[in-house]
mmCIF file with all atom_site columns, C-alpha atoms in Angstrom:
data_model
loop_
_atom_site.group_PDB
_atom_site.id
_atom_site.type_symbol
_atom_site.label_atom_id
_atom_site.label_alt_id
_atom_site.label_comp_id
_atom_site.label_asym_id
_atom_site.label_entity_id
_atom_site.label_seq_id
_atom_site.pdbx_PDB_ins_code
_atom_site.Cartn_x
_atom_site.Cartn_y
_atom_site.Cartn_z
_atom_site.occupancy
_atom_site.B_iso_or_equiv
_atom_site.pdbx_formal_charge
_atom_site.auth_seq_id
_atom_site.auth_comp_id
_atom_site.auth_asym_id
_atom_site.auth_atom_id
_atom_site.pdbx_PDB_model_num
ATOM 1   C CA . MET A 1 1   ? 71.072 15.363  -32.852 1.00 66.00 ? 4   MET A CA 1
ATOM 2   C CA . ALA A 1 2   ? 67.444 15.488  -33.890 1.00 81.00 ? 5   ALA A CA 1
ATOM 3   C CA . THR A 1 3   ? 64.331 16.423  -31.921 1.00 93.00 ? 6   THR A CA 1
ATOM 4   C CA . VAL A 1 4   ? 61.014 14.763  -32.523 1.00 96.00 ? 7   VAL A CA 1
ATOM 5   C CA . PHE A 1 5   ? 58.319 16.819  -30.821 1.00 97.00 ? 8   PHE A CA 1
ATOM 6   C CA . PHE A 1 6   ? 55.584 15.142  -28.784 1.00 97.00 ? 9   PHE A CA 1
ATOM 7   C CA . GLU A 1 7   ? 53.027 16.236  -31.355 1.00 97.00 ? 10  GLU A CA 1
ATOM 8   C CA . ASP A 1 8   ? 54.827 14.273  -34.084 1.00 97.00 ? 11  ASP A CA 1
ATOM 9   C CA . ILE A 1 9   ? 55.281 11.003  -32.165 1.00 98.00 ? 12  ILE A CA 1
ATOM 10  C CA . GLN A 1 10  ? 52.976 8.083   -32.974 1.00 98.00 ? 13  GLN A CA 1
ATOM 11  C CA . ILE A 1 11  ? 52.355 4.759   -31.277 1.00 98.00 ? 14  ILE A CA 1
ATOM 12  C CA . GLY A 1 12  ? 54.423 2.101   -33.007 1.00 98.00 ? 15  GLY A CA 1
ATOM 13  C CA . GLN A 1 13  ? 57.156 4.509   -34.049 1.00 98.00 ? 16  GLN A CA 1
ATOM 14  C CA . SER A 1 14  ? 60.635 3.252   -33.155 1.00 98.00 ? 17  SER A CA 1
ATOM 15  C CA . ALA A 1 15  ? 64.300 4.083   -33.278 1.00 98.00 ? 18  ALA A CA 1
ATOM 16  C CA . SER A 1 16  ? 67.462 2.086   -32.690 1.00 98.00 ? 19  SER A CA 1
ATOM 17  C CA . TYR A 1 17  ? 71.175 2.369   -32.010 1.00 98.00 ? 20  TYR A CA 1
ATOM 18  C CA . ALA A 1 18  ? 73.833 -0.329  -32.452 1.00 98.00 ? 21  ALA A CA 1
ATOM 19  C CA . LYS A 1 19  ? 77.243 -0.536  -30.775 1.00 98.00 ? 22  LYS A CA 1
ATOM 20  C CA . THR A 1 20  ? 79.912 -3.174  -30.622 1.00 98.00 ? 23  THR A CA 1
ATOM 21  C CA . ILE A 1 21  ? 81.069 -3.515  -27.002 1.00 98.00 ? 24  ILE A CA 1
ATOM 22  C CA . ASN A 1 22  ? 84.840 -3.413  -26.673 1.00 98.00 ? 25  ASN A CA 1
ATOM 23  C CA . GLU A 1 23  ? 87.431 -3.644  -23.915 1.00 97.00 ? 26  GLU A CA 1
ATOM 24  C CA . ALA A 1 24  ? 87.643 0.127   -23.512 1.00 98.00 ? 27  ALA A CA 1
ATOM 25  C CA . ASP A 1 25  ? 83.870 0.420   -23.052 1.00 98.00 ? 28  ASP A CA 1
ATOM 26  C CA . ILE A 1 26  ? 83.949 -2.001  -20.136 1.00 98.00 ? 29  ILE A CA 1
ATOM 27  C CA . LEU A 1 27  ? 86.981 -0.448  -18.478 1.00 97.00 ? 30  LEU A CA 1
ATOM 28  C CA . LEU A 1 28  ? 85.685 3.098   -18.910 1.00 98.00 ? 31  LEU A CA 1
ATOM 29  C CA . PHE A 1 29  ? 82.256 2.138   -17.597 1.00 98.00 ? 32  PHE A CA 1
ATOM 30  C CA . ALA A 1 30  ? 83.870 0.477   -14.568 1.00 98.00 ? 33  ALA A CA 1
ATOM 31  C CA . GLY A 1 31  ? 85.845 3.637   -13.932 1.00 97.00 ? 34  GLY A CA 1
ATOM 32  C CA . VAL A 1 32  ? 82.928 6.050   -14.326 1.00 97.00 ? 35  VAL A CA 1
ATOM 33  C CA . SER A 1 33  ? 80.411 3.921   -12.389 1.00 97.00 ? 36  SER A CA 1
ATOM 34  C CA . GLY A 1 34  ? 82.781 2.519   -9.767  1.00 97.00 ? 37  GLY A CA 1
ATOM 35  C CA . ASP A 1 35  ? 81.484 -0.987  -10.575 1.00 97.00 ? 38  ASP A CA 1
ATOM 36  C CA . ASP A 1 36  ? 84.660 -3.006  -10.657 1.00 97.00 ? 39  ASP A CA 1
ATOM 37  C CA . ASN A 1 37  ? 83.012 -6.394  -10.130 1.00 97.00 ? 40  ASN A CA 1
ATOM 38  C CA . PRO A 1 38  ? 85.608 -8.917  -11.280 1.00 98.00 ? 41  PRO A CA 1
ATOM 39  C CA . VAL A 1 39  ? 83.100 -10.647 -13.586 1.00 98.00 ? 42  VAL A CA 1
ATOM 40  C CA . HIS A 1 40  ? 83.551 -7.564  -15.791 1.00 98.00 ? 43  HIS A CA 1
ATOM 41  C CA . ILE A 1 41  ? 87.273 -6.876  -15.489 1.00 97.00 ? 44  ILE A CA 1
ATOM 42  C CA . ASN A 1 42  ? 89.096 -10.050 -14.347 1.00 97.00 ? 45  ASN A CA 1
ATOM 43  C CA . GLN A 1 43  ? 89.236 -12.853 -16.917 1.00 97.00 ? 46  GLN A CA 1
ATOM 44  C CA . GLU A 1 44  ? 90.603 -15.500 -14.497 1.00 97.00 ? 47  GLU A CA 1
ATOM 45  C CA . TYR A 1 45  ? 87.845 -14.797 -11.968 1.00 98.00 ? 48  TYR A CA 1
ATOM 46  C CA . ALA A 1 46  ? 85.128 -14.561 -14.666 1.00 98.00 ? 49  ALA A CA 1
ATOM 47  C CA . GLU A 1 47  ? 86.119 -18.017 -16.015 1.00 97.00 ? 50  GLU A CA 1
ATOM 48  C CA . THR A 1 48  ? 85.094 -19.520 -12.649 1.00 98.00 ? 51  THR A CA 1
ATOM 49  C CA . THR A 1 49  ? 81.566 -18.056 -12.881 1.00 97.00 ? 52  THR A CA 1
ATOM 50  C CA . ARG A 1 50  ? 78.498 -19.428 -14.625 1.00 96.00 ? 53  ARG A CA 1
ATOM 51  C CA . PHE A 1 51  ? 79.355 -17.105 -17.530 1.00 97.00 ? 54  PHE A CA 1
ATOM 52  C CA . GLY A 1 52  ? 82.690 -18.799 -18.245 1.00 97.00 ? 55  GLY A CA 1
ATOM 53  C CA . GLY A 1 53  ? 84.331 -15.453 -19.012 1.00 97.00 ? 56  GLY A CA 1
ATOM 54  C CA . ARG A 1 54  ? 83.995 -11.700 -18.753 1.00 98.00 ? 57  ARG A CA 1
ATOM 55  C CA . ILE A 1 55  ? 80.711 -10.008 -19.492 1.00 98.00 ? 58  ILE A CA 1
ATOM 56  C CA . ALA A 1 56  ? 79.730 -6.372  -19.993 1.00 98.00 ? 59  ALA A CA 1
ATOM 57  C CA . HIS A 1 57  ? 77.988 -4.497  -17.193 1.00 98.00 ? 60  HIS A CA 1
ATOM 58  C CA . GLY A 1 58  ? 74.234 -4.862  -17.455 1.00 97.00 ? 61  GLY A CA 1
ATOM 59  C CA . MET A 1 59  ? 73.837 -1.120  -16.964 1.00 97.00 ? 62  MET A CA 1
ATOM 60  C CA . LEU A 1 60  ? 76.274 -0.467  -19.807 1.00 98.00 ? 63  LEU A CA 1
ATOM 61  C CA . THR A 1 61  ? 73.870 -2.370  -22.030 1.00 98.00 ? 64  THR A CA 1
ATOM 62  C CA . ALA A 1 62  ? 70.911 -0.514  -20.539 1.00 98.00 ? 65  ALA A CA 1
ATOM 63  C CA . SER A 1 63  ? 72.607 2.822   -21.158 1.00 97.00 ? 66  SER A CA 1
ATOM 64  C CA . LEU A 1 64  ? 72.254 2.214   -24.884 1.00 98.00 ? 67  LEU A CA 1
ATOM 65  C CA . ILE A 1 65  ? 68.489 2.733   -24.444 1.00 98.00 ? 68  ILE A CA 1
ATOM 66  C CA . SER A 1 66  ? 69.339 6.210   -23.140 1.00 97.00 ? 69  SER A CA 1
ATOM 67  C CA . THR A 1 67  ? 71.280 6.796   -26.365 1.00 97.00 ? 70  THR A CA 1
ATOM 68  C CA . VAL A 1 68  ? 68.219 5.968   -28.474 1.00 97.00 ? 71  VAL A CA 1
ATOM 69  C CA . VAL A 1 69  ? 65.727 8.122   -26.575 1.00 97.00 ? 72  VAL A CA 1
ATOM 70  C CA . GLY A 1 70  ? 68.174 10.939  -25.882 1.00 96.00 ? 73  GLY A CA 1
ATOM 71  C CA . THR A 1 71  ? 69.530 11.319  -29.425 1.00 96.00 ? 74  THR A CA 1
ATOM 72  C CA . LYS A 1 72  ? 66.976 9.837   -31.840 1.00 97.00 ? 75  LYS A CA 1
ATOM 73  C CA . LEU A 1 73  ? 63.406 9.555   -30.483 1.00 97.00 ? 76  LEU A CA 1
ATOM 74  C CA . PRO A 1 74  ? 62.396 11.968  -28.996 1.00 97.00 ? 77  PRO A CA 1
ATOM 75  C CA . GLY A 1 75  ? 66.001 13.155  -28.973 1.00 96.00 ? 78  GLY A CA 1
ATOM 76  C CA . GLU A 1 76  ? 67.340 16.493  -27.754 1.00 95.00 ? 79  GLU A CA 1
ATOM 77  C CA . GLY A 1 77  ? 65.350 17.852  -24.844 1.00 94.00 ? 80  GLY A CA 1
ATOM 78  C CA . ALA A 1 78  ? 63.849 14.528  -23.737 1.00 96.00 ? 81  ALA A CA 1
ATOM 79  C CA . ILE A 1 79  ? 63.787 13.977  -19.990 1.00 96.00 ? 82  ILE A CA 1
ATOM 80  C CA . TYR A 1 80  ? 63.821 10.497  -18.416 1.00 96.00 ? 83  TYR A CA 1
ATOM 81  C CA . VAL A 1 81  ? 61.047 9.821   -15.909 1.00 97.00 ? 84  VAL A CA 1
ATOM 82  C CA . SER A 1 82  ? 61.524 6.069   -15.356 1.00 97.00 ? 85  SER A CA 1
ATOM 83  C CA . GLN A 1 83  ? 62.989 2.893   -16.727 1.00 97.00 ? 86  GLN A CA 1
ATOM 84  C CA . SER A 1 84  ? 62.321 -0.744  -15.845 1.00 97.00 ? 87  SER A CA 1
ATOM 85  C CA . THR A 1 85  ? 64.807 -3.308  -17.045 1.00 97.00 ? 88  THR A CA 1
ATOM 86  C CA . GLN A 1 86  ? 64.983 -7.085  -17.075 1.00 98.00 ? 89  GLN A CA 1
ATOM 87  C CA . PHE A 1 87  ? 68.319 -8.595  -18.012 1.00 98.00 ? 90  PHE A CA 1
ATOM 88  C CA . LYS A 1 88  ? 67.812 -11.751 -20.107 1.00 98.00 ? 91  LYS A CA 1
ATOM 89  C CA . ALA A 1 89  ? 71.323 -12.764 -21.204 1.00 98.00 ? 92  ALA A CA 1
ATOM 90  C CA . PRO A 1 90  ? 74.905 -11.553 -20.846 1.00 98.00 ? 93  PRO A CA 1
ATOM 91  C CA . VAL A 1 91  ? 76.732 -9.400  -23.386 1.00 98.00 ? 94  VAL A CA 1
ATOM 92  C CA . ARG A 1 92  ? 80.338 -10.286 -24.151 1.00 97.00 ? 95  ARG A CA 1
ATOM 93  C CA . ILE A 1 93  ? 83.258 -8.230  -25.460 1.00 97.00 ? 96  ILE A CA 1
ATOM 94  C CA . GLY A 1 94  ? 83.062 -8.056  -29.258 1.00 98.00 ? 97  GLY A CA 1
ATOM 95  C CA . GLU A 1 95  ? 79.308 -8.453  -29.502 1.00 98.00 ? 98  GLU A CA 1
ATOM 96  C CA . THR A 1 96  ? 77.180 -5.829  -31.205 1.00 98.00 ? 99  THR A CA 1
ATOM 97  C CA . VAL A 1 97  ? 74.194 -4.712  -29.165 1.00 98.00 ? 100 VAL A CA 1
ATOM 98  C CA . THR A 1 98  ? 71.227 -3.100  -30.879 1.00 98.00 ? 101 THR A CA 1
ATOM 99  C CA . ALA A 1 99  ? 69.011 -1.033  -28.575 1.00 98.00 ? 102 ALA A CA 1
ATOM 100 C CA . ILE A 1 100 ? 65.455 -0.497  -29.777 1.00 98.00 ? 103 ILE A CA 1
ATOM 101 C CA . ALA A 1 101 ? 62.796 1.814   -28.339 1.00 98.00 ? 104 ALA A CA 1
ATOM 102 C CA . THR A 1 102 ? 59.228 1.527   -29.660 1.00 98.00 ? 105 THR A CA 1
ATOM 103 C CA . VAL A 1 103 ? 56.463 3.954   -28.650 1.00 98.00 ? 106 VAL A CA 1
ATOM 104 C CA . SER A 1 104 ? 53.742 2.041   -26.780 1.00 98.00 ? 107 SER A CA 1
ATOM 105 C CA . ALA A 1 105 ? 51.712 4.860   -25.165 1.00 98.00 ? 108 ALA A CA 1
ATOM 106 C CA . LEU A 1 106 ? 51.322 8.645   -25.262 1.00 98.00 ? 109 LEU A CA 1
ATOM 107 C CA . ASP A 1 107 ? 50.100 10.938  -22.479 1.00 98.00 ? 110 ASP A CA 1
ATOM 108 C CA . SER A 1 108 ? 49.097 14.204  -24.141 1.00 95.00 ? 111 SER A CA 1
ATOM 109 C CA . VAL A 1 109 ? 48.435 16.009  -20.823 1.00 95.00 ? 112 VAL A CA 1
ATOM 110 C CA . LYS A 1 110 ? 51.912 15.405  -19.400 1.00 96.00 ? 113 LYS A CA 1
ATOM 111 C CA . LYS A 1 111 ? 53.669 15.086  -22.799 1.00 96.00 ? 114 LYS A CA 1
ATOM 112 C CA . ARG A 1 112 ? 54.967 11.717  -21.710 1.00 98.00 ? 115 ARG A CA 1
ATOM 113 C CA . VAL A 1 113 ? 55.981 8.945   -24.069 1.00 98.00 ? 116 VAL A CA 1
ATOM 114 C CA . THR A 1 114 ? 56.156 5.299   -22.944 1.00 98.00 ? 117 THR A CA 1
ATOM 115 C CA . PHE A 1 115 ? 58.512 3.042   -24.846 1.00 98.00 ? 118 PHE A CA 1
ATOM 116 C CA . LYS A 1 116 ? 58.809 -0.727  -24.994 1.00 98.00 ? 119 LYS A CA 1
ATOM 117 C CA . THR A 1 117 ? 62.572 -1.171  -24.904 1.00 98.00 ? 120 THR A CA 1
ATOM 118 C CA . GLU A 1 118 ? 64.876 -4.022  -25.749 1.00 98.00 ? 121 GLU A CA 1
ATOM 119 C CA . CYS A 1 119 ? 68.498 -4.752  -26.531 1.00 98.00 ? 122 CYS A CA 1
ATOM 120 C CA . ARG A 1 120 ? 69.468 -7.537  -28.862 1.00 98.00 ? 123 ARG A CA 1
ATOM 121 C CA . VAL A 1 121 ? 72.628 -9.339  -29.872 1.00 98.00 ? 124 VAL A CA 1
ATOM 122 C CA . LYS A 1 122 ? 71.709 -10.737 -33.282 1.00 97.00 ? 125 LYS A CA 1
ATOM 123 C CA . ASP A 1 123 ? 68.363 -12.467 -32.675 1.00 96.00 ? 126 ASP A CA 1
ATOM 124 C CA . ARG A 1 124 ? 68.899 -12.926 -28.900 1.00 98.00 ? 127 ARG A CA 1
ATOM 125 C CA . VAL A 1 125 ? 67.123 -10.550 -26.537 1.00 98.00 ? 128 VAL A CA 1
ATOM 126 C CA . VAL A 1 126 ? 69.580 -9.582  -23.798 1.00 98.00 ? 129 VAL A CA 1
ATOM 127 C CA . LEU A 1 127 ? 67.453 -6.891  -22.144 1.00 98.00 ? 130 LEU A CA 1
ATOM 128 C CA . GLU A 1 128 ? 63.824 -5.873  -22.201 1.00 98.00 ? 131 GLU A CA 1
ATOM 129 C CA . GLY A 1 129 ? 61.845 -3.254  -20.357 1.00 98.00 ? 132 GLY A CA 1
ATOM 130 C CA . GLU A 1 130 ? 59.990 0.029   -20.495 1.00 98.00 ? 133 GLU A CA 1
ATOM 131 C CA . SER A 1 131 ? 61.055 3.655   -20.449 1.00 98.00 ? 134 SER A CA 1
ATOM 132 C CA . VAL A 1 132 ? 58.946 6.761   -19.810 1.00 98.00 ? 135 VAL A CA 1
ATOM 133 C CA . LEU A 1 133 ? 60.113 10.174  -20.934 1.00 98.00 ? 136 LEU A CA 1
ATOM 134 C CA . VAL A 1 134 ? 58.827 13.690  -21.163 1.00 97.00 ? 137 VAL A CA 1
ATOM 135 C CA . ALA A 1 135 ? 59.169 14.699  -24.814 1.00 97.00 ? 138 ALA A CA 1
ATOM 136 C CA . PRO A 1 136 ? 59.821 18.219  -26.018 1.00 96.00 ? 139 PRO A CA 1
ATOM 137 C CA . SER A 1 137 ? 56.633 19.935  -27.186 1.00 95.00 ? 140 SER A CA 1
ATOM 138 C CA . ARG A 1 138 ? 55.809 22.743  -29.561 1.00 91.00 ? 141 ARG A CA 1
ATOM 139 C CA . VAL A 1 139 ? 53.097 23.761  -27.098 1.00 84.00 ? 142 VAL A CA 1
ATOM 140 C CA . PRO A 1 140 ? 54.468 25.372  -23.901 1.00 72.00 ? 143 PRO A CA 1
ATOM 141 C CA . GLN A 1 141 ? 53.231 23.775  -20.686 1.00 66.00 ? 144 GLN A CA 1
#
């Protein structure tokens, strides 16, 4: 795991992480989160919904943003302050989600980094939002 210090982060810099969502991801997320909504785990029920089949948890998709900022940019030592998320489209089992975080603002006093965030399946945006983190700094606060 890398650490990018606040002093080395620039507006426009970005990082990404891609993951193919599988059956185990959905079942494990349901178990860990307690979200056993049948649209995620019951195919017969999910077929009766507007989605026509099972979909991944929205927060499972959103958690991939945490992977980007917690392991790549800024990485180790980053602390989440906030995240806003708008879900644009469902993610289905077998689809590869790419989470992207792009630096949009820097607060040098608080060592905070604001990211424009999005998750894509191919060219389709399935999630967009904003994350704010405190980045590790070489200068003690």
